Amino acid sequence: MTRQYCHVGSSTIAYLDSAPGDSTLRTYVLLHAFPLGANQWEPQIRSIPAGWRLITPDLRGFGGSTELDSLNALAITDFADDVVDLLKELSVERAVIGGLSMGGYAALALLQGAPQVIEALVLADTRATADSPEGRANRRNLLALVDREGPSGVAREMMPKLLGKTTRESNPGIEAQVRRLIKQQSPVAIRGAIHRMMQRPDSTALLPQITVPTLVIVGEEDELTPPEDSRRMAEAVPGATLVTIPGAGHLSNLEQPDAFNAALTAFLAKL
Ligand code: MLT
């Protein structure tokens, strides 16, 4: 799939699109984790169910998408606004919106700001709560690390938390893939995303108000957003389905793509 580009005002939103311009298909959008880019979804791009079109944007600053000139007043809603603009440009009125981790934060921001575009929701390895004070302190350390060492330092620091034990022990190819995805990103994108995540609000109160079908997915070995958090989140959303993926950590879509795709495909088939 080649990257497409959509220009809105002075910014560019890059995205992968499985069926550009095909309005006969239903659309689902997958929003990537920090600090990866749209190519995180390669295993899902290879497994698109019949009748569906998959769009995976590079969130602001990542991949081919531009970041604002100034890093002042950054908010998680920036990511959501870009998704709204992109769907509008593509004349897609409603879509299934899914996000993994930071992508899930963006999906929840979209739910808050533009619920009318959401046909159904997929929240993977993510949480509705805001950062804890300890989490914010870790983010400040990560900002200093980006300044000192750039994306490679971030990859080294984050890797043990991104991948589950099973993957680390038995599938070294995934680690290499994730490191490559992180090293492709710019320090500006990484800094912008850290600031946005640090400032995101608590969205827990939104969960009981969700009226669209919702799928919550979590890797059984996820240490960053543990299964217990996902269970609580799924319980708070009326009618939500929870799928726990054995042998996967935080990046469940890359670590156990078959199980992730099966959960996603079964969910889409029921809509
Ligand atoms: C992610 O995978 O997107 C990040 O781990 C999210 C976070 O740091 O909160």
Short mmCIF file of N, CA and C and ligand atoms in Angstrom, two decimals, residues 31-36 40 100-105 124-127 129 131 135 139 142 158 161-162 193-194 197-198 200 222 224-225 250-251, ligand 1:
data_model
loop_
_atom_site.label_atom_id
_atom_site.label_comp_id
_atom_site.label_asym_id
_atom_site.label_seq_id
_atom_site.Cartn_x
_atom_site.Cartn_y
_atom_site.Cartn_z
N LEU A 31 -5.51 3.57 14.63
CA LEU A 31 -4.60 4.62 15.06
C LEU A 31 -3.45 4.00 15.86
N HIS A 32 -2.24 4.35 15.47
CA HIS A 32 -1.06 3.65 15.98
C HIS A 32 -0.64 4.08 17.38
N ALA A 33 0.25 3.28 17.93
CA ALA A 33 0.81 3.53 19.27
C ALA A 33 1.99 4.49 19.19
N PHE A 34 2.47 4.86 20.34
CA PHE A 34 3.66 5.69 20.50
C PHE A 34 4.88 4.78 20.59
N PRO A 35 5.95 5.05 19.91
CA PRO A 35 6.19 6.06 18.88
C PRO A 35 6.42 5.38 17.52
N LEU A 36 5.34 4.87 16.92
CA LEU A 36 5.52 3.93 15.81
C LEU A 36 5.15 4.41 14.39
N GLN A 40 2.83 0.32 11.78
CA GLN A 40 2.57 -0.63 12.86
C GLN A 40 1.48 -1.63 12.45
N LEU A 100 -4.57 1.66 19.28
CA LEU A 100 -3.79 0.88 20.23
C LEU A 100 -2.94 1.84 21.07
N SER A 101 -3.11 1.73 22.36
CA SER A 101 -2.37 2.54 23.32
C SER A 101 -2.55 4.04 23.05
N MET A 102 -1.51 4.76 22.59
CA MET A 102 -1.71 6.18 22.30
C MET A 102 -2.82 6.37 21.27
N GLY A 103 -2.92 5.43 20.33
CA GLY A 103 -4.02 5.49 19.35
C GLY A 103 -5.38 5.38 20.04
N GLY A 104 -5.42 4.64 21.15
CA GLY A 104 -6.65 4.53 21.93
C GLY A 104 -6.96 5.85 22.63
N TYR A 105 -5.91 6.54 23.11
CA TYR A 105 -6.15 7.87 23.71
C TYR A 105 -6.76 8.80 22.66
N ALA A 124 -7.49 -0.98 22.04
CA ALA A 124 -6.52 -2.06 22.22
C ALA A 124 -5.36 -1.60 23.10
N ASP A 125 -5.02 -2.39 24.11
CA ASP A 125 -3.86 -2.11 24.96
C ASP A 125 -3.77 -0.63 25.32
N THR A 126 -4.88 -0.12 25.85
CA THR A 126 -4.92 1.30 26.16
C THR A 126 -5.61 1.51 27.50
N ARG A 127 -5.82 2.74 27.86
CA ARG A 127 -6.51 3.04 29.12
C ARG A 127 -7.27 4.34 28.98
N THR A 129 -7.75 6.34 31.73
CA THR A 129 -7.27 7.26 32.77
C THR A 129 -6.16 8.17 32.22
N ASP A 131 -2.45 10.33 32.85
CA ASP A 131 -1.16 9.93 33.45
C ASP A 131 -1.18 10.18 34.95
N GLY A 135 3.78 8.75 36.20
CA GLY A 135 3.80 8.61 34.74
C GLY A 135 4.31 9.88 34.09
N ARG A 139 7.60 10.58 31.76
CA ARG A 139 7.56 11.26 30.45
C ARG A 139 8.63 12.34 30.37
N LEU A 142 11.77 10.81 29.61
CA LEU A 142 11.82 10.38 28.21
C LEU A 142 12.10 11.57 27.29
N MET A 158 12.25 1.85 25.73
CA MET A 158 10.86 1.36 25.74
C MET A 158 10.71 -0.12 25.43
N LYS A 161 9.29 -2.78 27.68
CA LYS A 161 7.90 -2.59 28.12
C LYS A 161 6.91 -2.80 26.97
N LEU A 162 7.39 -2.61 25.75
CA LEU A 162 6.46 -2.70 24.61
C LEU A 162 6.12 -4.15 24.27
N ALA A 193 4.26 14.02 20.75
CA ALA A 193 3.35 12.99 21.27
C ALA A 193 3.47 12.86 22.78
N ILE A 194 4.70 12.98 23.29
CA ILE A 194 4.88 12.88 24.76
C ILE A 194 4.11 14.02 25.43
N MET A 197 0.38 13.29 25.29
CA MET A 197 -0.06 12.23 26.20
C MET A 197 -0.05 12.70 27.65
N MET A 198 0.97 13.50 27.99
CA MET A 198 1.07 13.99 29.37
C MET A 198 -0.11 14.86 29.75
N ARG A 200 -3.17 14.70 28.44
CA ARG A 200 -4.51 14.21 28.10
C ARG A 200 -5.36 14.10 29.37
N ASP A 222 0.70 -7.71 28.74
CA ASP A 222 0.89 -6.26 28.60
C ASP A 222 1.23 -5.66 29.97
N LEU A 224 2.45 -2.33 30.22
CA LEU A 224 2.22 -0.88 30.20
C LEU A 224 0.75 -0.56 30.47
N THR A 225 -0.14 -1.32 29.87
CA THR A 225 -1.58 -1.15 30.13
C THR A 225 -2.12 -2.56 30.45
N HIS A 250 2.32 -5.50 25.08
CA HIS A 250 1.61 -4.25 24.78
C HIS A 250 1.28 -4.11 23.29
N LEU A 251 2.21 -4.54 22.42
CA LEU A 251 1.96 -4.37 20.99
C LEU A 251 1.28 -5.64 20.44
C1 MLT B 1 1.95 3.60 23.51
O1 MLT B 1 2.22 2.41 23.30
O2 MLT B 1 1.30 4.27 22.71
C2 MLT B 1 2.47 4.22 24.76
O3 MLT B 1 3.09 3.25 25.55
C3 MLT B 1 1.39 4.90 25.50
C4 MLT B 1 1.87 5.59 26.73
O4 MLT B 1 3.09 5.76 26.91
O5 MLT B 1 1.02 5.98 27.55
#
